[in-house]
Amino acid sequence: MNYKEPFRFIIVGIVATAIQYGVYLVLLGLTGPSIALTLGYVVSLVCNFFLTTYFTFQTKPTTKKAGGFVLSHAVNWLLQLVTLSLFIHIGIPEAWAPLPMYMVCVPINFLMVRFFLK
């Protein structure tokens, strides 16, 4: 593994997470946490795919890579929904629950995305 990949993944992840979390916070007052999380996830997914492909792993996007990326992110989205619900259930406020959720899900997502894009 190229030692720069995890660093670039972190940069892209910060951008994608900021987009997702921003949309989540805006929509949280209008919808429930699951819907807000899902809509934020979809918005950040498109940006994330192109940044991850070109910048993180320095490859070209293909339909096959997009399919693998979406599949890995579908698994990640489900993991996020479960962990978000868990953190809310144990008493973390809805506005803050995504933060520990990201700490659990981001490392797992890196491994899945790397597998599909490399």
XYZ file of C-alpha atoms in Angstrom:
118
model
C 0.000 0.000 0.000
C 1.229 3.472 -0.887
C 1.788 5.329 2.402
C 0.215 8.471 0.876
C -3.136 6.755 0.246
C -4.327 6.797 3.870
C -3.351 10.482 4.138
C -5.224 11.386 0.934
C -8.144 9.235 2.065
C -8.306 11.266 5.274
C -8.385 14.549 3.340
C -11.168 13.335 1.047
C -12.935 11.805 4.023
C -12.885 15.112 5.876
C -14.424 16.889 2.883
C -17.070 14.195 2.340
C -17.818 13.955 6.057
C -18.160 17.737 6.356
C -20.641 17.713 3.465
C -22.589 14.810 4.965
C -22.594 16.236 8.488
C -23.564 19.710 7.235
C -26.534 18.339 5.310
C -27.423 16.156 8.314
C -27.495 19.144 10.661
C -29.547 21.263 8.257
C -32.090 18.500 7.661
C -32.215 17.236 11.251
C -34.704 19.956 12.158
C -36.910 19.013 9.204
C -36.687 15.206 9.296
C -35.609 12.437 11.621
C -31.961 11.467 12.061
C -32.107 8.461 9.703
C -33.505 10.468 6.793
C -31.145 13.383 7.445
C -28.187 10.974 7.550
C -29.265 9.235 4.348
C -29.762 12.442 2.369
C -26.439 13.789 3.585
C -24.799 10.524 2.612
C -26.178 10.662 -0.926
C -25.042 14.262 -1.420
C -21.511 13.498 -0.221
C -21.296 10.198 -2.147
C -21.000 11.783 -5.593
C -18.243 14.179 -4.548
C -16.534 11.419 -2.605
C -16.399 9.038 -5.581
C -14.601 11.444 -7.870
C -12.227 12.744 -5.211
C -11.420 9.222 -4.047
C -10.872 7.951 -7.565
C -8.747 10.812 -8.882
C -7.036 12.068 -5.734
C -6.844 9.266 -3.168
C -6.066 6.263 -5.351
C -5.110 8.159 -8.542
C -7.084 5.953 -10.879
C -9.676 6.657 -13.532
C -13.374 6.273 -12.788
C -15.124 3.401 -14.546
C -18.589 1.967 -14.332
C -17.188 -1.115 -12.594
C -15.341 0.996 -10.011
C -18.454 3.116 -9.479
C -20.445 -0.061 -8.846
C -17.931 -1.312 -6.293
C -17.749 2.114 -4.696
C -21.527 2.310 -4.373
C -21.639 -1.250 -2.995
C -18.973 -0.509 -0.387
C -20.769 2.700 0.511
C -24.107 0.908 0.773
C -22.517 -1.340 3.398
C -20.985 1.729 5.062
C -24.336 3.561 5.005
C -26.025 0.613 6.750
C -23.215 0.491 9.295
C -23.638 4.228 9.852
C -27.397 3.904 10.361
C -26.909 1.147 12.922
C -24.153 2.922 14.826
C -25.993 6.276 14.712
C -29.087 4.635 16.169
C -26.979 2.921 18.821
C -25.294 6.154 19.900
C -28.630 7.999 20.009
C -30.135 5.095 21.969
C -27.398 5.254 24.621
C -28.075 8.953 25.109
C -25.758 10.882 22.827
C -27.695 13.876 21.422
C -28.790 13.513 17.791
C -26.642 16.451 16.691
C -23.497 14.855 18.188
C -24.144 11.156 17.557
C -22.565 11.185 14.069
C -19.166 12.067 15.527
C -18.496 8.743 17.315
C -20.302 7.013 14.444
C -17.644 8.337 12.044
C -14.863 7.069 14.331
C -16.250 3.545 13.996
C -17.192 3.616 10.320
C -14.360 5.517 8.596
C -11.592 2.913 9.053
C -13.890 0.133 7.866
C -14.928 2.219 4.865
C -11.287 2.875 3.893
C -10.603 -0.842 3.631
C -13.754 -1.514 1.603
C -13.212 1.389 -0.819
C -9.562 0.531 -1.327
C -10.534 -3.047 -2.164
C -13.035 -1.948 -4.829
C -11.002 0.872 -6.394
C -7.645 -0.875 -6.455
